[in-house]
Short mmCIF file of C-alpha atoms in Angstrom, two decimals:
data_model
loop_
_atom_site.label_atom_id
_atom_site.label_comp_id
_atom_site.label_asym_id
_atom_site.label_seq_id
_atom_site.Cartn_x
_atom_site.Cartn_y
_atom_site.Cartn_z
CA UNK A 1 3.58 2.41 -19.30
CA UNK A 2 6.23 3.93 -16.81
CA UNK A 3 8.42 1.70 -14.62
CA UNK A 4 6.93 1.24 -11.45
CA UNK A 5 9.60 2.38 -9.29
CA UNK A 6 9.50 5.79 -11.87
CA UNK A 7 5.65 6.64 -10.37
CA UNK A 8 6.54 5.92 -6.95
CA UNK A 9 9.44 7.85 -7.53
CA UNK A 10 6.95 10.68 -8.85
CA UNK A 11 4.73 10.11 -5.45
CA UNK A 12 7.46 10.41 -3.36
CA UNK A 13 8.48 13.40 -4.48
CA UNK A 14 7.57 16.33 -3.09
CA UNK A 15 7.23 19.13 -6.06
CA UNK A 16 6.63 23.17 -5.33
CA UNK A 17 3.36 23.32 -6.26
CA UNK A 18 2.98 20.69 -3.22
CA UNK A 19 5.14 22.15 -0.57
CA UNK A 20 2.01 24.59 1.06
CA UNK A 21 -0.43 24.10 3.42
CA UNK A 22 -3.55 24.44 0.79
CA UNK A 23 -3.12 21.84 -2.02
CA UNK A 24 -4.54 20.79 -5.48
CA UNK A 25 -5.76 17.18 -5.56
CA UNK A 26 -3.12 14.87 -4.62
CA UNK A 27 -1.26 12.62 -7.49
CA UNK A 28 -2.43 9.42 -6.32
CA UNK A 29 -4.95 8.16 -3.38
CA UNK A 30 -4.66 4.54 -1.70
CA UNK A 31 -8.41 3.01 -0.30
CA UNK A 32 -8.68 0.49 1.89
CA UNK A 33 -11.57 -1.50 0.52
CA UNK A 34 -10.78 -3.91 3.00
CA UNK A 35 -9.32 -3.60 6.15
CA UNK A 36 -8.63 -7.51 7.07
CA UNK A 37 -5.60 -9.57 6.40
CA UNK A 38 -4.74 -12.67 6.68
CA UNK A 39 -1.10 -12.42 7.67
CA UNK A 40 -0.23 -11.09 11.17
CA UNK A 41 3.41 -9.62 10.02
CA UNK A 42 5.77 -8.60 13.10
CA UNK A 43 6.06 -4.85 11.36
CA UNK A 44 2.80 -3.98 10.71
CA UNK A 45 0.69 -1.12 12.09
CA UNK A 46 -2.50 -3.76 11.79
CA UNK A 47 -1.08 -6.03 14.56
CA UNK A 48 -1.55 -2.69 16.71
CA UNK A 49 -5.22 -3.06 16.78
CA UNK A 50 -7.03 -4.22 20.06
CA UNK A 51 -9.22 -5.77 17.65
CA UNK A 52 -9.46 -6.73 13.70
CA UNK A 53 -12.65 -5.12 12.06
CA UNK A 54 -14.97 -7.80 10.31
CA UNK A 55 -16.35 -4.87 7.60
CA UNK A 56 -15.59 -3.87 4.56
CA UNK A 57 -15.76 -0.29 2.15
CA UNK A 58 -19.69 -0.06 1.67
CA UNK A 59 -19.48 0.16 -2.44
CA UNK A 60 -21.55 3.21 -2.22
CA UNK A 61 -19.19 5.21 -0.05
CA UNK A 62 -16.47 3.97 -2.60
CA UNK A 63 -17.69 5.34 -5.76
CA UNK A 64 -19.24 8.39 -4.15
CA UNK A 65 -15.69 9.32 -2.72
CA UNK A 66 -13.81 8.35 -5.82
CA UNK A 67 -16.04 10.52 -8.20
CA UNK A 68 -14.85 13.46 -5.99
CA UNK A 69 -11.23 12.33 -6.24
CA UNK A 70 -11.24 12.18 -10.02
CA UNK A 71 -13.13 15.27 -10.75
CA UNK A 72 -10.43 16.74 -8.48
CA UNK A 73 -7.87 15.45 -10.93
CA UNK A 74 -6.59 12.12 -9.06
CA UNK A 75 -5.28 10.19 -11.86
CA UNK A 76 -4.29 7.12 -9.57
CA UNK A 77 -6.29 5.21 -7.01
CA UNK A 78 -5.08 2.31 -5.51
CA UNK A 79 -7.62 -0.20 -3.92
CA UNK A 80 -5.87 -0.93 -0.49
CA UNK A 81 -4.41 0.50 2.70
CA UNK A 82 -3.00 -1.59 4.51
CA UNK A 83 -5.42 -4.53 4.59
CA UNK A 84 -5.55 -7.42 2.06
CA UNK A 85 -7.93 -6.47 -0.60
CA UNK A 86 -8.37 -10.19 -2.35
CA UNK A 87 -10.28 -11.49 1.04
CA UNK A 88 -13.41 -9.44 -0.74
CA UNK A 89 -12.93 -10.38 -3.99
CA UNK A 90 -16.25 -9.59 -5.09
CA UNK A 91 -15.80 -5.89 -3.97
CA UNK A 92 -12.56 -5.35 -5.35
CA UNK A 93 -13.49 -6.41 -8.74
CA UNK A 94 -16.33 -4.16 -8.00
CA UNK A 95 -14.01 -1.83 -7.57
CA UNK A 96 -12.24 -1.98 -10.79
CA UNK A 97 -14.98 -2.13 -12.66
CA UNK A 98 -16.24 0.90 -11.57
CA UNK A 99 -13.31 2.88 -11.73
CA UNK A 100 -11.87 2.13 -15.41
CA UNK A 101 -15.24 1.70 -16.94
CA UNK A 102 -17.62 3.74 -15.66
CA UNK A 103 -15.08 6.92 -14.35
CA UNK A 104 -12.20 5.82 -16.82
CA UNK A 105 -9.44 6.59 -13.75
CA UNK A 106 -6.41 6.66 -15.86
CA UNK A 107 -3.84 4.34 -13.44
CA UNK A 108 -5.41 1.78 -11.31
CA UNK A 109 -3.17 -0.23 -8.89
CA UNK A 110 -2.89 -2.90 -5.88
CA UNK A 111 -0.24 -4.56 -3.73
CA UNK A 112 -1.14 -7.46 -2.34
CA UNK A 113 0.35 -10.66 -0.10
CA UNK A 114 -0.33 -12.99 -3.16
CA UNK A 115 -2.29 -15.98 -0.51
CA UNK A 116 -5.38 -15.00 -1.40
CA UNK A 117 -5.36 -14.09 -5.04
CA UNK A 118 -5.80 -16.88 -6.88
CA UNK A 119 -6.01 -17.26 -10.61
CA UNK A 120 -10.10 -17.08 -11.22
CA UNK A 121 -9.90 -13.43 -9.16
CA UNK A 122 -6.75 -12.60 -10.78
CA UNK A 123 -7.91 -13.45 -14.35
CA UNK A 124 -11.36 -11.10 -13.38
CA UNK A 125 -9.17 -8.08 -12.73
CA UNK A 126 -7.01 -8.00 -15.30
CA UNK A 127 -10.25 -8.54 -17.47
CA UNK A 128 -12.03 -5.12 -15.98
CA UNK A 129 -8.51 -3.51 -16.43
CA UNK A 130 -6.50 -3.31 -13.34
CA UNK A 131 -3.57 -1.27 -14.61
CA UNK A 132 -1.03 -2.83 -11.89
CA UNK A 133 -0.53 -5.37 -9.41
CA UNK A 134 1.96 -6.06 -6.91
CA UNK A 135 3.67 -8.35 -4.69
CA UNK A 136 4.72 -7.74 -1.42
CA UNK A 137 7.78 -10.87 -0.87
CA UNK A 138 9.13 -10.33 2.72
CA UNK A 139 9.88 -13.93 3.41
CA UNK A 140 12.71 -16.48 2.41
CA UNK A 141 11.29 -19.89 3.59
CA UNK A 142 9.13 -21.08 5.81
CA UNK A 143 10.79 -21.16 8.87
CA UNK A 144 11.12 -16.83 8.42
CA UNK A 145 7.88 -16.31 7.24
CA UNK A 146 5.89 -18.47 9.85
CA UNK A 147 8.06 -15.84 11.89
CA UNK A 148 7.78 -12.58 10.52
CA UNK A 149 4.32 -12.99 8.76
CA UNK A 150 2.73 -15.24 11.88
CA UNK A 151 0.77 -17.63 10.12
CA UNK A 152 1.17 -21.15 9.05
CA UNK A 153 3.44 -21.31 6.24
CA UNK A 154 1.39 -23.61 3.81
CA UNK A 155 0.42 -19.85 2.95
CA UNK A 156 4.25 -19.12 1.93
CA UNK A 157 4.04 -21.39 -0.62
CA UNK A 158 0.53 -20.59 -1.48
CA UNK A 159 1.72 -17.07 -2.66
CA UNK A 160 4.47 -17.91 -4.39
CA UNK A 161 2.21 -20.73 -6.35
CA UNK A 162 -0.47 -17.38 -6.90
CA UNK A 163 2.28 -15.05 -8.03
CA UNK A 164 3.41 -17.75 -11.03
CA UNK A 165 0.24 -18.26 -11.29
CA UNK A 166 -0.93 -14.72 -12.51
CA UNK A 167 2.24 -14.72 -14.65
CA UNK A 168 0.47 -17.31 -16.67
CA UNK A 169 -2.80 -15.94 -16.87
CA UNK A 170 -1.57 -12.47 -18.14
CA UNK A 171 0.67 -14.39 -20.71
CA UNK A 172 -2.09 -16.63 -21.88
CA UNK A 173 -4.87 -13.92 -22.40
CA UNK A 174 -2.45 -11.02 -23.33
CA UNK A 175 -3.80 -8.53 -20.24
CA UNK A 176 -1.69 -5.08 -19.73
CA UNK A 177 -1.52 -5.49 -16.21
CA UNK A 178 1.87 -4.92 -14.70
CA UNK A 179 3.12 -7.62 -12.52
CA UNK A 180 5.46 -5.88 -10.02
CA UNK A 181 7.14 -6.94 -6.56
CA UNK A 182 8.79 -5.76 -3.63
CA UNK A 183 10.90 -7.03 -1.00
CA UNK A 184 12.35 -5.64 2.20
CA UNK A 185 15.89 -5.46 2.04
CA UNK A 186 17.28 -7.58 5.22
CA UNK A 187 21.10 -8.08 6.09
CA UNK A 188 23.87 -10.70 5.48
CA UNK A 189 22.91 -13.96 5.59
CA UNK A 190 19.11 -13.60 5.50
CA UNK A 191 19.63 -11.13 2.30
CA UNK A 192 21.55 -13.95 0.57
CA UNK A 193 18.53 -16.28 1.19
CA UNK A 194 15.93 -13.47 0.12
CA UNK A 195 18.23 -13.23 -3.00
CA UNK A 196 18.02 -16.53 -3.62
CA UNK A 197 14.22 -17.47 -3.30
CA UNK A 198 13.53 -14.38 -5.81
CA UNK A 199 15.76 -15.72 -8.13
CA UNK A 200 13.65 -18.85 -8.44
CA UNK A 201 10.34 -17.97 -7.49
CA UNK A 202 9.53 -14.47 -8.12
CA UNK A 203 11.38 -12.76 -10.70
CA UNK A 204 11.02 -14.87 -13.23
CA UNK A 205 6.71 -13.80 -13.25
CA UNK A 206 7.10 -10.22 -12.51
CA UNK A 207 8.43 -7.60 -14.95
CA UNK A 208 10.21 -5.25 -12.02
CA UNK A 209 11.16 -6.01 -8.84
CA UNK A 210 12.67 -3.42 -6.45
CA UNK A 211 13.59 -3.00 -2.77
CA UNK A 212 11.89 -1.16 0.68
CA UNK A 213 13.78 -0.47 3.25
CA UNK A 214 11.66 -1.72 7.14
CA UNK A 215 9.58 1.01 7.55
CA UNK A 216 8.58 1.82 11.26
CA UNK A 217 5.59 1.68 10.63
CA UNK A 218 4.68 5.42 12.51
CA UNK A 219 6.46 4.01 15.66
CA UNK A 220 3.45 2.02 16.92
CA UNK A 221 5.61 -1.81 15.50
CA UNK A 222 8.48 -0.69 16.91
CA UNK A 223 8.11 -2.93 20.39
CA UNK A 224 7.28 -6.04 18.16
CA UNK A 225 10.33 -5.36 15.51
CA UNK A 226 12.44 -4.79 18.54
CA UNK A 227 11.48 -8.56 19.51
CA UNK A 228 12.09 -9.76 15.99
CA UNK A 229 15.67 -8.35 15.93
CA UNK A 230 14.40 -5.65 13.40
CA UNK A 231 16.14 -2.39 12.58
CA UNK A 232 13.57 -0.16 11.26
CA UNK A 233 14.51 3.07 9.36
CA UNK A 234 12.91 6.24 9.76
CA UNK A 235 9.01 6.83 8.71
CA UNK A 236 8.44 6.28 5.23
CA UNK A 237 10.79 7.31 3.15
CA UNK A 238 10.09 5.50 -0.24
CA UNK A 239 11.81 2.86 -1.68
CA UNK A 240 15.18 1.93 -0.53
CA UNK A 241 17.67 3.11 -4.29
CA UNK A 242 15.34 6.73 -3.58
CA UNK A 243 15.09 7.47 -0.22
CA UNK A 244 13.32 10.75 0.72
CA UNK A 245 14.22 12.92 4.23
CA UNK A 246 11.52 11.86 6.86
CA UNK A 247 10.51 15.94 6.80
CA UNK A 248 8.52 17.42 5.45
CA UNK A 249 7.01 13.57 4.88
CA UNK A 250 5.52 13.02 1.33
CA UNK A 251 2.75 11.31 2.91
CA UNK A 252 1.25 13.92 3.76
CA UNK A 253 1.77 16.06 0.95
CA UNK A 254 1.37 13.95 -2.29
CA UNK A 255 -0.77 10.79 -1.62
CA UNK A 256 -4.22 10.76 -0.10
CA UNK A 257 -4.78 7.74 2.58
CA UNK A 258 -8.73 6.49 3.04
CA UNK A 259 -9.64 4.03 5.94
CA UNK A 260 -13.09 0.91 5.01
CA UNK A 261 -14.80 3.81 7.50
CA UNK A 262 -14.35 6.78 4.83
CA UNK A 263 -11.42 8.50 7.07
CA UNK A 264 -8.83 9.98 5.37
CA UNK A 265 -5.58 10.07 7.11
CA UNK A 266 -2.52 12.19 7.22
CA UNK A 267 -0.37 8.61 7.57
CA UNK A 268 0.40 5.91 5.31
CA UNK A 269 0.65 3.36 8.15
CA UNK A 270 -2.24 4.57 9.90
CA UNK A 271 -4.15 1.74 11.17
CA UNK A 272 -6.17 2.97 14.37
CA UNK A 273 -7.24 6.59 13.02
CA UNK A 274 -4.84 8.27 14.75
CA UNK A 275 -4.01 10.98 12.11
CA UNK A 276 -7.46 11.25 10.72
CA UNK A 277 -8.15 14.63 8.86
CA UNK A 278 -11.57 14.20 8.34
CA UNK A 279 -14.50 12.07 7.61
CA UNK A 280 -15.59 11.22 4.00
CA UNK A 281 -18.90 10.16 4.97
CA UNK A 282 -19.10 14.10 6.28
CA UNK A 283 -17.10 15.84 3.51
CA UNK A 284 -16.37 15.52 0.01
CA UNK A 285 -13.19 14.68 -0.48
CA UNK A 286 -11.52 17.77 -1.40
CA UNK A 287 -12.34 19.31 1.60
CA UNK A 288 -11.04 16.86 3.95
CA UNK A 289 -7.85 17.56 2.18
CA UNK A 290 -7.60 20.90 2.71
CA UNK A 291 -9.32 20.88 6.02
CA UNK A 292 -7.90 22.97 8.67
CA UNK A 293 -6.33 19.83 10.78
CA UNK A 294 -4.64 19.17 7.44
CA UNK A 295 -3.16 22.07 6.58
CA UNK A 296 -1.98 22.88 10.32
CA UNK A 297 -0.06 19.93 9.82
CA UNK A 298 1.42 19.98 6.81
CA UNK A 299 2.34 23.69 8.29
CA UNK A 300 4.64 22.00 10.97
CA UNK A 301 6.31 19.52 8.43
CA UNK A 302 6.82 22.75 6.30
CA UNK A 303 8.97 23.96 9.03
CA UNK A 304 10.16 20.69 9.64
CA UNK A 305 9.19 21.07 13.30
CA UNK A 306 6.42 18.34 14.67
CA UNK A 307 6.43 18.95 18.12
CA UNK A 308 3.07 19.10 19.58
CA UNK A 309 1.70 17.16 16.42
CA UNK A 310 0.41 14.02 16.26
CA UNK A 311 3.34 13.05 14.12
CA UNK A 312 5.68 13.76 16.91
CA UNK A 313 6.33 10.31 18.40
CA UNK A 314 7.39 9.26 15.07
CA UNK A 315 10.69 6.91 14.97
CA UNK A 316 11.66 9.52 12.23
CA UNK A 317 11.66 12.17 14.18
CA UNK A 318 12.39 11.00 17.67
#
């Protein structure tokens, strides 16, 4: 199985067959089979919404829309967005089930906070054959994450208890998932303690860990970062040893983006439908992707110009 870092590498890169308006299927898709979390993180596009939706992916909608993505020749899917997908349990074994048994998807992943996925849901996904799962570790103590994250920080040691935890459960059964995790890469002091907590806690029950830089999350954090003392970098541009220019933006060139409502967006951070390019519930899947919002778009990052865009106000670009 490649490294992880080597297929986001492969994501993020932006290859000639994929530098046109008109596109095949796109290399991987993320769904957001749940849009709630648990965490209320100072950087996050989700703290931008008036108000948190209480719904989930209807299961129907899911495997319609991911039949169309694989017999468009998506060979990844990964089950979340930017919500936390083990709050629905239930669904996202569901989820997994479906798509390695019953469409045989070839690469099946997830990033998750770690609070809620403890070992019995864990254990169930590995079981139906979740190909990867990763942890997002943005947090050195308590005192940072009850900061940062905005919840109590019994939860801080919750996830690090859940990420040993699943360590164990692959070892003891023999599973293939891929334990991965990431961090955001902070400065002096704070890196030191980041260092240090990984050391202890997290890389000993992962087999890779690598680095982001702060993303801006499309602009709309940037007034809460600003009060956390942030320094965001531009857009999304990958992980932080690989960094890719903010235009044209591989997000909207080599990785499809699918809202709990069937939208699919043009943005990876996009948590309020502001770059939707068309309704699944309306359009197979295909179609959306190559609809005409789409490929107007991906026309202006072409030329690296996105004035007039909806992409405009982006801190990459501003």
């Amino acid at each position: 199985m490649p490294s992880i870092t080597a297929r986001i590498d492969n994501i993020t890169d932006i290859p000639n067959e994929y530098r046109k308006a008109a596109l095949p299927a796109p290399k991987s898709v993320k769904i957001e089979i749940s849009p709630r979390c648990n965490y209320r993180c100072g950087f996050c596009a989700l703290t931008t919404r008036e108000q948190q939706p209480r719904w989930d992916m209807d299961l129907d909608l899911f495997k319609r829309i991911t039949r169309e993505m694989h017999e468009a020749g998506v060979e990844e899917i990964g089950l979340f967005y930017l919500g936390e997908s083990f709050i629905n349990p239930r669904l996202l074994l569901d989820c997994v089930k479906y798509l390695k048994t019953e469409i045989s998807v070839p690469y099946v992943f997830l990033t998750s906070n770690a609070s809620m996925a403890f070992p019995e849901a864990v254990e169930e996904c590995m079981r139906a054959g979740l190909d990867s799962l990763k942890w997002s570790v943005n947090a050195a103590d308590r005192a940072q994450f009850e900061k940062i994250m905005g919840v109590s920080g019994k939860l801080f040691d919750r996830a690090l208890g859940n990420i040993e935890s699943a360590w164990k459960v692959r070892e003891k059964y023999g599973y293939k998932t891929g334990l991965f995790a990431s961090s955001i890469r902070y400065d002096g002091e704070q890196q030191e303690k980041m260092e240090r907590l990984l050391q202890d806690r997290v890389l000993p029950y992962v087999d890779e860990h690598y680095w982001l830089p702060l993303y801006s999350m499309g602009a709309f954090a940037t007034q809460r970062e600003e009060e956390l003392g942030f320094r965001p970098t531009a857009g999304n541009q990958g992980r932080l040893n690989n960094l890719r220019p903010p235009l044209p933006c591989w997000s909207v060139f080599t990785e499809g983006h699918v809202t709990a409502e069937g939208k699919l967006s043009a943005c990876c951070f996009d948590a309020t439908a502001n770059w939707t390019m068309g309704d699944l519930k309306r359009s197979n899947f295909m179609e959306a992707w190559n609809s005409s919002a789409f490929q107007k778009l991906r026309a202006a990052h072409l030329k690296k110009d996105v004035s007039g865009t909806i992409c405009e106000d982006c801190i990459a670009y501003s």
